[in-house]
Structure formats: C-alpha cells, structure tokens
Amino acid sequence: MLLKLFKKYLAKKSEDSPFPVADSSSRRDLRLFLYNTLSRTKEEFRSIKKGYVGMYTCGPTVYGYPHLGNLRTYVFEDVLKRVLQKNGYKVNHVMNITDVGHLTNDRDMGEDKVEREAQKTGKTAWEIADFYTKIFKEDIKNLNIIFPNTFCKATDNIKEQIEMIQTLEKKGFTYKTTDGIYFDTSKVSDYTKLSGQNLEALREGARVEINDEKRNPTDFALWKFSKPEEKRQMEWKSPWGVGFPGWHIECSAMSVKYLGEQFDIHCGGSDSISLHHTNELAQTESATGKKPWVNFWMHGAFLNMDGGRKISKSAGDIITLNNTFIEKGSSPLVYRFATFSTHYRKPMEWSDDIAISAKQGLDNLYSKISNLGNKVGKINTEWRDKFMSAINDDLNMSQALAVLNEMLKSEFSKEDKLATAYDFDEILGLEFKNNTKEIKADKIPDEVQKLVDERSQVRKDKNWAKSDELRDKIKELGYEVKDMAEGIEIRKI
Ligand code: AMP
Ligand code: ZN
C-alpha cells in the first residue's frame, strides 16, 4: 500500500515538472531549485501552468550607456532563462524599457533622467531614449543574451498605466498632492514583505527626501504633474492633469498586460528589492486584489568597483562593454564568462585583473574544445546530469564550469566530448561552435598541424629526441604544443 502511494506521488511529481525527478541510476537530484527573495529560501521551482513560465525582468533606463554592473544582471537573467528552457519550460520573457518617469532621485524627486540628458545634449528626449535603447540592444546581442519575447516601452503603454492608477484610486489607495497622485503605503499591511525590512527603518531611510505633502515617507508617485514653469517633451493628458507616470507603475501595468495578473518569475538587480520592486508589488496586488502577483522573485547582486565603490553612470569613468572589452580587441563573451566566476547572489568587485584572467580562461577553453576536432558524437548523459545538477542548484555556474573542465579531462571519445560540450553551451552561451572553428582555421596553419601530427606519431614510437626536435620546430613557427590528459593542446605563443 505504501509502495503504491509512493509510486503515485512520484508519478504526480513528474507530471508537474517537465524534467525527470531524481534519476535513480546516478542518484542525482535533477530538480530545479531557485532562491526566492520573497521566502528567503531556495525553493523547488514549480510553474503555475505546466511547462510554461511567465518571466518579467526590469530593463534599462535609457539615458546613458549600460555599465558592466547592469550587464551582469542581464547575463544572470539570461542564464536563468536558458536553465528554465533546458528544464523543458517554454519561457515567455517580457522586458521593459524605461524611457520616462525615472527621476534623478529614486524617490520621485528631482529631474526626469531622460529629459535631463536631452537638455544637456540638445537632442530630444525621444532621440536620447532611442539612441540608448539601440546601444543596450547591441550590448545584449554581443553578450549572446537571448532577446525577450516582448520588449515594451513605458511611453507605449501610458493608457494601461492610467487605467491601473484609476483602479487604485477607486479602491482608495491614492491621494493627491500639489505635484502628483501618490500611493498610500499605510493601506498595505504587508508592504515590506519582499525586503523583510522593518517598516520603521524603511520609513527612516525614506525620510531624507523633503516632501511634506506625503502622508508616509514610503509613499510613492503614481502620476506626476508637469510643472507649469517647464515644458516637458514627454507628457500626456490624464484624469488628474497633464503629466507623466511615476517610475514603478510601468512595470506593474505592462507585466499584467503581457503576462497576466499572476505569473511565475520577476527579476532585477538587488537594488530593486526595497524600493522599486516593493512598490511594484504593493500597487499591483492592491489593484488586482490577487495574491501572490509573482511566485518567484529573483535578484542579481551588484557588481562594484575595486574596494566596493559603486559604479555610477554619471561619474565619467563608466565601465562599458565597449571600453573594457571590444575596443581592446577582446570578445564581449569574455565578460559573460567572467560573470560565471561569482555566484549571482554574491556581490562582485571589478578589476582589470578579472578581465585579463577571464580572457585567458576563455581562450584556454576554446582551444581545448578546438582540439576535440569537429566530429560531433553523442551527449554523455552521466556528465550531462552532473552539469544539470550544478545549474539546477540555484544556477551554480562556477560549479557548472568545473564540471565542464572535468568532463574535458576525463576518458571518453573526442566526438562525444564535443557533443557534450555543445550541450553545456546551450546554458553557457559562449558560442563554442563559432569560436572554436575560428581558432582552428585562423590559428593553426597546415604546416604546424603536420609537425604536430608527426610528433604524435614519433611519441607513440617513444622517440623522445625526435619529439623534442619537432616541438622546437613548432615553436619556431610561433606555436606551443602541450600534452594534456584529454589530448594535445596547440596554442599560439
Ligand atoms: P537601470 O538602467 O539603472 O534602470 O538598471 C537596469 C538594471 O541593472 C536593474 O535591474 C538594476 O537593478 C541593475 N543594476 C544597476 N546597477 C547595477 C550594478 N552595479 N550591478 C548589478 N546590477 C545593477
Ligand atoms: Zn521594474
């Protein structure tokens, strides 16, 4: 009877998840676990609809170049999406573009970042937003980040934002001040549930801004009025007067529009937890009346400068994909690879040394894979399971890379190793197929390859003197040959 019940339980489990439960042959747990900021624990991931994940990730504010910190968050989100896909889920990914309403002070004071940049440069706000949206898209393409199914701009969805504010107004969550319509956070009993912060501490933190008309320091703007003395370029009519939406309402309105009133995953950088996402959550659940709005909240830790200094978009020393990698002749994928060394929930400190060692590490990996030849065999399931259990353990990418390296060193055919490496690359996104061919074609001339093959033959015959002689000849041609456990490695000196 017990056995029957257990079998039934297992059958039910594998029905819920498109990926098999624990594999009895390897005894490896292949279930997907993700850290949920809301519960502050690693939880087994379950989607609302079988085999389908709705995922919303907060996108860029398009007034300046994305820096390596922003890009770290987008790479983490891309890995998450690939891991979900590898687990058999169809992912519907929506990302917003903030082109209006994000003020220089995150708590709804100061100037609109996009309008300010327009004034500084003499361009229109629309031109600024278009220009930096284009740069952002180029960067994520260069990082081999899979594009979202939907990119949505705040300025294209003003109607939806106004409608959500009207719903909040009808339900009694809003009030009017001289500069806008505000959300009354005291009406939400679980306002701090995402950050887990003490409400008093949060109120204290929010008190630094001077806005005497707010009922509570944590209250935030839903709609801001255009100031009579300044002519804004981006402004719209609303039931409350001409103005523009507050920063948080766009994500609530657009995620509900594209993913529904309840969906699976919402992501962003860790700075979003106590402000942007806390406010998104409060207003959305108040508007729809449905809880939970989002099942899994996931946040990427910050990338900071040496010594923990914050990267700032305005300081002039902004580190971008272009000035740190592309202009220096490095592949942007080196940055993608570099981010894998630190778990996404741990802060990372940037230094030039990281760029240098990541470049060496990736070149090394490409050359090992090049040396496997170009015949693609079968995926080795034992190694595949080891890799899956690393990535399914809350995206443990450094462990996943360790598995890849061990796999390359282990004893089985080159063809199957290549197939297995290509399979891992569906998560890593390092484009093994393109880059390894390039290395083979560009870097190892026929003359060198012939000497390498000859050397392999004389080594089989244990003719060490001839082998050394050939090694020197190869060196004279600018190449180094190394005998590794997994085969021969040829590198340019
Ligand atoms: P923004 O363009 O400032 O709206 O930010 C876009 C995304 O980058 C958001 O998810 C932020 O939370 C994230 N972000 C901002 N700064 C950093 C940083 N230094 N490290 C990691 N993520 C960041
Ligand atoms: Zn957002």
XYZ file of C-alpha atoms and ligand atoms in Angstrom:
517
model
C 0.000 0.000 0.000
C 2.773 2.404 0.998
C 4.732 1.497 -2.106
C 1.667 2.183 -4.237
C 1.229 5.595 -2.653
C 4.897 6.428 -3.186
C 4.688 5.427 -6.854
C 1.604 7.603 -7.229
C 3.479 10.508 -5.597
C 6.422 10.092 -7.959
C 4.117 9.926 -10.967
C 2.397 13.128 -9.811
C 5.759 14.865 -9.360
C 6.962 14.082 -12.831
C 3.609 15.251 -14.191
C 4.150 18.680 -12.608
C 7.701 19.065 -13.785
C 8.689 18.554 -17.395
C 12.076 17.333 -16.236
C 12.528 13.939 -14.533
C 12.752 13.789 -10.756
C 15.763 12.148 -9.105
C 17.463 9.837 -11.538
C 17.712 6.507 -9.777
C 20.702 5.317 -11.837
C 23.010 8.179 -10.880
C 21.114 9.096 -7.674
C 21.499 12.689 -8.683
C 18.785 15.157 -7.801
C 17.930 16.925 -11.026
C 15.063 19.020 -9.746
C 15.349 22.767 -10.229
C 15.897 24.833 -7.083
C 15.933 28.630 -7.146
C 16.434 31.182 -4.404
C 13.277 33.188 -3.857
C 13.840 36.643 -2.343
C 10.246 36.607 -1.078
C 10.604 33.478 1.058
C 14.338 33.988 1.629
C 14.938 30.300 0.864
C 15.987 28.088 -2.002
C 12.736 26.527 -3.210
C 11.946 23.841 -5.718
C 10.691 25.650 -8.796
C 7.129 24.895 -9.895
C 5.426 26.829 -12.641
C 1.812 27.990 -12.476
C 0.987 26.382 -15.836
C 2.563 23.080 -16.726
C 5.620 23.522 -18.951
C 5.218 27.321 -19.254
C 6.952 30.149 -17.401
C 5.963 33.799 -17.457
C 9.036 35.878 -16.636
C 9.383 39.651 -16.282
C 12.777 41.326 -15.976
C 13.228 45.047 -15.325
C 15.063 46.615 -18.232
C 17.253 49.683 -18.651
C 16.543 53.338 -18.033
C 17.667 54.636 -21.411
C 19.552 57.856 -20.670
C 23.157 56.586 -20.722
C 25.425 53.690 -21.651
C 24.723 50.437 -19.811
C 27.646 49.661 -17.489
C 29.130 46.294 -16.650
C 27.016 46.204 -13.476
C 23.729 46.474 -15.386
C 25.021 43.880 -17.829
C 25.879 41.464 -15.023
C 22.197 41.453 -14.059
C 21.084 40.829 -17.663
C 23.550 37.918 -18.028
C 22.226 36.356 -14.805
C 18.665 36.659 -16.143
C 19.715 35.116 -19.445
C 21.285 32.141 -17.675
C 18.099 31.725 -15.640
C 16.011 31.701 -18.820
C 18.295 29.172 -20.523
C 18.173 26.947 -17.424
C 14.365 27.063 -17.444
C 14.355 26.181 -21.134
C 16.790 23.319 -20.539
C 14.382 22.036 -17.889
C 11.733 21.803 -20.572
C 9.816 25.032 -19.942
C 8.617 27.354 -22.652
C 9.592 30.783 -21.338
C 7.594 33.887 -22.160
C 10.034 36.675 -21.316
C 8.987 40.314 -21.098
C 11.385 43.204 -20.529
C 10.527 46.870 -20.208
C 12.424 49.884 -21.469
C 12.146 52.799 -19.044
C 12.043 55.859 -21.285
C 10.077 58.154 -18.966
C 9.420 58.725 -15.267
C 12.687 57.591 -13.634
C 13.781 60.662 -11.700
C 17.321 61.527 -10.605
C 16.273 60.840 -7.056
C 14.751 57.368 -6.977
C 12.050 58.578 -4.570
C 10.177 60.672 -7.114
C 12.107 63.893 -6.635
C 14.477 65.690 -8.974
C 14.544 65.665 -12.755
C 13.486 63.015 -15.245
C 16.730 61.259 -16.254
C 15.868 61.079 -19.979
C 14.606 64.683 -20.218
C 17.681 65.932 -18.330
C 20.029 64.164 -20.770
C 18.056 65.684 -23.660
C 18.528 69.162 -22.238
C 22.251 68.612 -21.671
C 22.868 67.386 -25.218
C 20.381 69.453 -27.208
C 18.684 66.287 -28.503
C 15.036 65.413 -27.968
C 14.048 63.074 -25.154
C 12.784 60.648 -27.816
C 16.149 60.705 -29.598
C 18.004 60.069 -26.323
C 15.751 57.122 -25.484
C 16.047 55.622 -28.993
C 19.822 56.025 -29.053
C 20.452 54.308 -25.706
C 17.861 51.607 -26.405
C 19.847 50.774 -29.539
C 23.127 50.676 -27.573
C 21.520 48.468 -24.928
C 20.254 46.018 -27.560
C 23.697 45.883 -29.217
C 25.304 45.126 -25.853
C 22.971 42.292 -25.003
C 23.342 40.871 -28.507
C 27.130 40.976 -28.096
C 26.772 39.124 -24.806
C 24.760 36.419 -26.590
C 21.750 37.165 -24.408
C 18.585 35.706 -25.913
C 16.202 38.560 -26.690
C 12.952 38.718 -24.705
C 9.759 37.708 -26.492
C 8.486 41.219 -25.779
C 10.299 44.486 -25.270
C 7.850 47.112 -24.046
C 8.417 50.825 -23.676
C 6.822 52.800 -20.854
C 5.823 55.530 -23.323
C 3.930 52.996 -25.478
C 1.777 51.929 -22.529
C 0.557 55.143 -20.926
C -3.115 54.135 -21.270
C -2.560 50.899 -19.302
C -0.721 52.809 -16.571
C -3.505 55.386 -16.256
C -6.074 52.576 -16.042
C -4.189 50.878 -13.207
C -3.943 54.167 -11.301
C -7.703 54.660 -11.787
C -8.334 51.198 -10.321
C -6.144 52.055 -7.331
C -7.998 55.339 -6.932
C -11.386 53.585 -6.956
C -10.170 51.171 -4.310
C -8.992 54.032 -2.074
C -5.218 53.563 -2.246
C -4.330 57.000 -3.667
C -4.254 60.649 -2.687
C -3.451 63.889 -4.449
C -0.720 66.414 -3.611
C 0.318 69.566 -5.439
C 2.835 67.619 -7.550
C 1.028 64.373 -8.267
C -1.052 61.333 -7.345
C 0.547 59.191 -4.641
C 0.138 55.638 -3.378
C -0.655 55.404 0.323
C 1.633 52.631 1.593
C -0.026 52.601 5.034
C -3.044 50.919 3.380
C -0.983 47.797 2.643
C -0.419 45.621 5.696
C 2.379 43.540 4.134
C 4.203 46.432 2.420
C 7.711 45.257 3.429
C 7.215 41.534 2.765
C 9.681 41.411 -0.133
C 12.617 43.056 1.606
C 11.782 41.691 5.031
C 12.795 45.101 6.353
C 11.477 46.632 9.490
C 8.932 49.247 8.381
C 10.218 51.851 10.811
C 13.777 51.505 9.455
C 12.491 51.810 5.906
C 10.470 54.922 6.813
C 13.523 56.433 8.462
C 15.561 55.777 5.284
C 12.889 57.369 3.129
C 12.630 60.456 5.335
C 15.705 62.120 3.835
C 13.633 63.459 0.948
C 11.743 66.588 1.662
C 8.168 66.224 0.545
C 5.943 67.431 3.348
C 2.806 66.544 1.477
C 3.428 62.806 1.565
C 1.316 61.074 4.208
C 4.030 58.479 4.858
C 7.722 58.703 3.949
C 7.480 55.464 1.942
C 4.568 56.676 -0.224
C 5.447 56.973 -3.893
C 4.210 58.765 -7.005
C 1.831 57.065 -9.427
C 1.404 60.114 -11.625
C 3.426 63.331 -11.577
C 2.095 66.643 -12.880
C 4.147 68.603 -15.376
C 5.386 71.735 -13.626
C 3.700 74.860 -15.030
C 7.061 76.647 -15.416
C 8.772 73.957 -17.504
C 7.691 72.451 -20.804
C 8.269 68.725 -20.766
C 8.807 66.867 -24.044
C 7.175 63.691 -22.775
C 3.811 64.390 -21.184
C 0.267 63.124 -21.506
C -3.262 64.103 -20.567
C -4.751 62.153 -17.675
C -7.874 62.333 -15.484
C -5.716 64.204 -12.927
C -3.975 66.673 -15.241
C -1.131 66.751 -17.770
C 1.937 64.871 -16.595
C 3.777 61.571 -16.739
C 3.728 58.222 -14.924
C 5.746 57.505 -11.788
C 8.678 55.122 -12.154
C 7.148 51.951 -10.691
C 3.717 51.860 -12.350
C 5.074 50.945 -15.801
C 6.349 47.541 -14.655
C 3.089 46.710 -12.884
C 0.880 47.745 -15.788
C 2.974 46.158 -18.540
C 3.683 42.868 -16.768
C -0.040 42.401 -16.113
C -0.799 43.320 -19.729
C 1.681 40.841 -21.232
C 1.848 38.076 -18.590
C -1.452 38.261 -16.722
C -2.374 39.137 -13.144
C -0.324 36.273 -11.729
C 2.905 34.941 -13.195
C 5.982 32.928 -12.272
C 9.187 34.960 -12.034
C 10.172 38.601 -11.641
C 13.853 39.632 -11.693
C 16.107 42.622 -11.359
C 19.214 43.837 -9.599
C 19.350 43.656 -5.800
C 18.898 47.436 -5.502
C 15.289 46.938 -6.664
C 14.259 44.886 -3.638
C 13.472 47.519 -1.051
C 12.186 50.260 -3.338
C 11.228 49.587 -6.959
C 10.012 46.008 -6.513
C 8.466 46.662 -3.099
C 6.395 49.432 -4.676
C 5.554 47.423 -7.802
C 4.338 44.608 -5.559
C 2.254 46.826 -3.253
C 0.447 48.591 -6.076
C -0.144 45.519 -8.279
C -1.615 43.312 -5.550
C -3.737 46.275 -4.400
C -5.004 46.881 -7.940
C -5.752 43.266 -8.920
C -6.709 42.002 -5.458
C -4.886 38.781 -6.347
C -2.065 37.330 -4.264
C 0.591 36.384 -4.968
C 1.207 38.550 -8.019
C 4.542 36.807 -8.611
C 5.626 33.432 -7.224
C 9.407 33.765 -7.512
C 11.356 36.983 -7.032
C 14.988 36.694 -8.068
C 17.694 39.319 -7.726
C 21.230 39.612 -9.018
C 23.836 41.020 -6.642
C 25.765 44.141 -7.595
C 28.987 44.478 -9.492
C 31.032 47.180 -7.803
C 34.399 48.770 -8.459
C 37.549 47.788 -6.584
C 37.064 48.389 -2.883
C 33.267 48.177 -3.156
C 32.855 51.624 -4.748
C 29.534 51.955 -6.616
C 29.665 52.192 -10.410
C 27.994 55.358 -11.441
C 26.603 56.152 -14.870
C 27.385 59.814 -14.410
C 30.914 59.776 -12.958
C 32.596 59.795 -16.370
C 34.649 56.682 -15.621
C 31.848 54.330 -16.525
C 32.987 50.846 -17.463
C 31.166 49.572 -20.518
C 31.349 46.507 -22.702
C 32.917 48.667 -25.387
C 35.652 50.417 -23.458
C 36.573 47.391 -21.344
C 36.468 44.642 -23.979
C 35.553 45.414 -27.582
C 37.846 48.441 -28.050
C 40.707 46.443 -26.527
C 40.261 43.654 -29.052
C 38.658 41.271 -26.590
C 35.494 39.339 -27.283
C 32.492 40.612 -25.272
C 31.872 36.967 -24.392
C 34.898 37.266 -22.084
C 32.678 39.398 -19.858
C 29.879 36.830 -19.959
C 32.440 34.185 -18.960
C 33.891 36.444 -16.204
C 30.498 36.788 -14.513
C 30.275 32.998 -14.098
C 33.123 33.005 -11.575
C 30.946 34.613 -8.871
C 27.545 33.264 -7.878
C 24.802 35.653 -8.990
C 23.729 36.298 -5.391
C 27.206 37.375 -4.288
C 28.500 40.895 -4.895
C 31.440 41.042 -7.285
C 34.270 43.560 -7.379
C 35.537 44.600 -10.765
C 39.248 44.943 -11.576
C 41.334 44.807 -14.757
C 42.809 41.531 -13.496
C 39.407 39.876 -13.809
C 39.241 40.869 -17.480
C 42.760 39.515 -18.091
C 42.278 36.187 -16.345
C 38.825 35.684 -17.873
C 40.310 36.218 -21.337
C 42.993 33.608 -20.674
C 40.429 31.219 -19.214
C 38.085 31.525 -22.186
C 40.900 31.225 -24.777
C 42.067 28.137 -22.976
C 38.582 26.657 -23.043
C 38.151 27.439 -26.756
C 41.458 25.811 -27.576
C 40.620 22.677 -25.579
C 37.358 22.393 -27.459
C 39.050 23.084 -30.798
C 41.346 20.186 -30.110
C 38.391 17.842 -29.945
C 38.109 18.080 -33.734
C 34.845 18.708 -35.500
C 33.038 15.374 -35.430
C 30.036 15.557 -33.136
C 29.148 12.327 -31.344
C 26.583 11.641 -28.616
C 25.938 13.561 -25.400
C 27.394 11.748 -22.399
C 24.403 11.521 -20.067
C 26.418 10.973 -16.902
C 28.291 14.251 -17.397
C 25.123 15.946 -18.586
C 23.442 15.025 -15.293
C 26.386 16.379 -13.297
C 26.121 19.624 -15.222
C 22.340 19.788 -14.788
C 22.586 19.246 -11.065
C 25.018 22.206 -10.820
C 22.892 24.616 -12.827
C 19.680 23.402 -11.193
C 21.138 24.192 -7.800
C 20.226 27.888 -7.999
C 22.375 28.454 -11.100
C 25.749 27.393 -9.722
C 27.761 28.443 -12.750
C 31.248 28.113 -11.275
C 30.387 24.515 -10.413
C 28.992 24.046 -13.933
C 32.310 25.251 -15.393
C 34.200 22.906 -13.072
C 32.071 20.033 -14.410
C 32.880 21.101 -17.977
C 36.618 21.107 -17.238
C 36.499 17.713 -15.525
C 34.487 16.332 -18.404
C 37.112 17.551 -20.893
C 39.856 15.852 -18.860
C 38.052 12.535 -18.444
C 38.430 9.421 -20.583
C 35.952 9.067 -23.424
C 35.830 9.781 -27.126
C 36.538 13.257 -28.506
C 33.330 13.177 -30.553
C 31.158 12.542 -27.510
C 33.055 15.182 -25.532
C 32.344 17.697 -28.263
C 28.636 16.810 -28.293
C 28.533 17.138 -24.503
C 30.363 20.494 -24.551
C 27.936 21.796 -27.179
C 25.067 20.681 -24.969
C 26.525 22.579 -21.966
C 26.978 25.625 -24.182
C 23.196 25.930 -24.507
C 23.408 27.278 -20.940
C 26.866 28.876 -21.013
C 26.148 30.750 -24.247
C 29.856 31.032 -25.052
C 29.335 30.083 -28.702
C 31.707 27.121 -28.752
C 30.595 26.233 -32.271
C 31.622 29.554 -33.797
C 34.677 30.388 -31.760
C 36.412 27.054 -31.827
C 36.173 26.779 -35.609
C 37.676 30.227 -35.889
C 40.620 29.263 -33.727
C 41.220 26.125 -35.774
C 41.010 27.988 -39.059
C 42.916 31.092 -38.046
C 45.426 29.944 -35.599
C 46.764 26.572 -36.645
C 48.322 26.604 -40.107
C 48.694 23.320 -42.033
C 52.463 23.387 -41.640
C 52.129 23.450 -37.854
C 49.409 20.795 -37.844
C 51.629 18.474 -39.945
C 54.508 18.813 -37.457
C 52.092 18.194 -34.576
C 50.788 15.024 -36.237
C 54.339 13.836 -36.951
C 55.270 14.497 -33.329
C 52.291 12.442 -32.109
C 53.472 9.533 -34.283
C 57.091 9.645 -33.015
C 55.829 9.842 -29.435
C 53.838 6.651 -29.995
C 57.145 5.101 -31.083
C 58.730 6.529 -27.924
C 61.248 8.508 -29.994
C 61.587 11.306 -27.429
C 64.584 13.014 -29.056
C 62.685 13.420 -32.350
C 59.607 14.544 -30.430
C 61.620 17.335 -28.748
C 63.111 18.343 -32.062
C 59.655 18.653 -33.594
C 58.416 20.615 -30.580
C 61.243 23.135 -31.198
C 60.328 23.415 -34.882
C 56.710 24.080 -33.924
C 57.929 26.734 -31.507
C 59.954 28.405 -34.245
C 56.698 28.751 -36.182
C 55.151 30.530 -33.189
C 53.140 27.689 -31.652
C 53.355 25.717 -28.461
C 52.228 22.153 -28.105
C 51.197 20.693 -24.764
C 50.320 17.116 -23.864
C 47.203 17.177 -21.728
C 45.260 14.280 -20.254
C 42.446 14.956 -22.701
C 44.716 15.232 -25.767
C 47.070 17.663 -27.377
C 46.644 21.385 -26.967
C 48.107 23.735 -29.583
C 48.417 27.398 -28.696
C 49.830 30.470 -30.337
C 52.803 31.792 -28.322
P 18.827 50.929 -14.663
O 19.239 51.084 -16.101
O 19.582 51.800 -13.718
O 17.331 51.090 -14.507
O 19.184 49.442 -14.231
C 18.947 48.312 -15.035
C 19.176 47.037 -14.257
O 20.531 46.957 -13.769
C 18.302 46.916 -12.990
O 17.874 45.553 -12.879
C 19.237 47.282 -11.865
O 18.823 46.703 -10.662
C 20.549 46.686 -12.375
N 21.776 47.304 -11.819
C 22.049 48.625 -11.651
N 23.311 48.799 -11.177
C 23.857 47.554 -11.032
C 25.145 47.052 -10.581
N 26.127 47.877 -10.214
N 25.333 45.708 -10.565
C 24.341 44.853 -10.958
N 23.131 45.268 -11.399
C 22.877 46.599 -11.447
Zn 10.604 47.249 -12.837
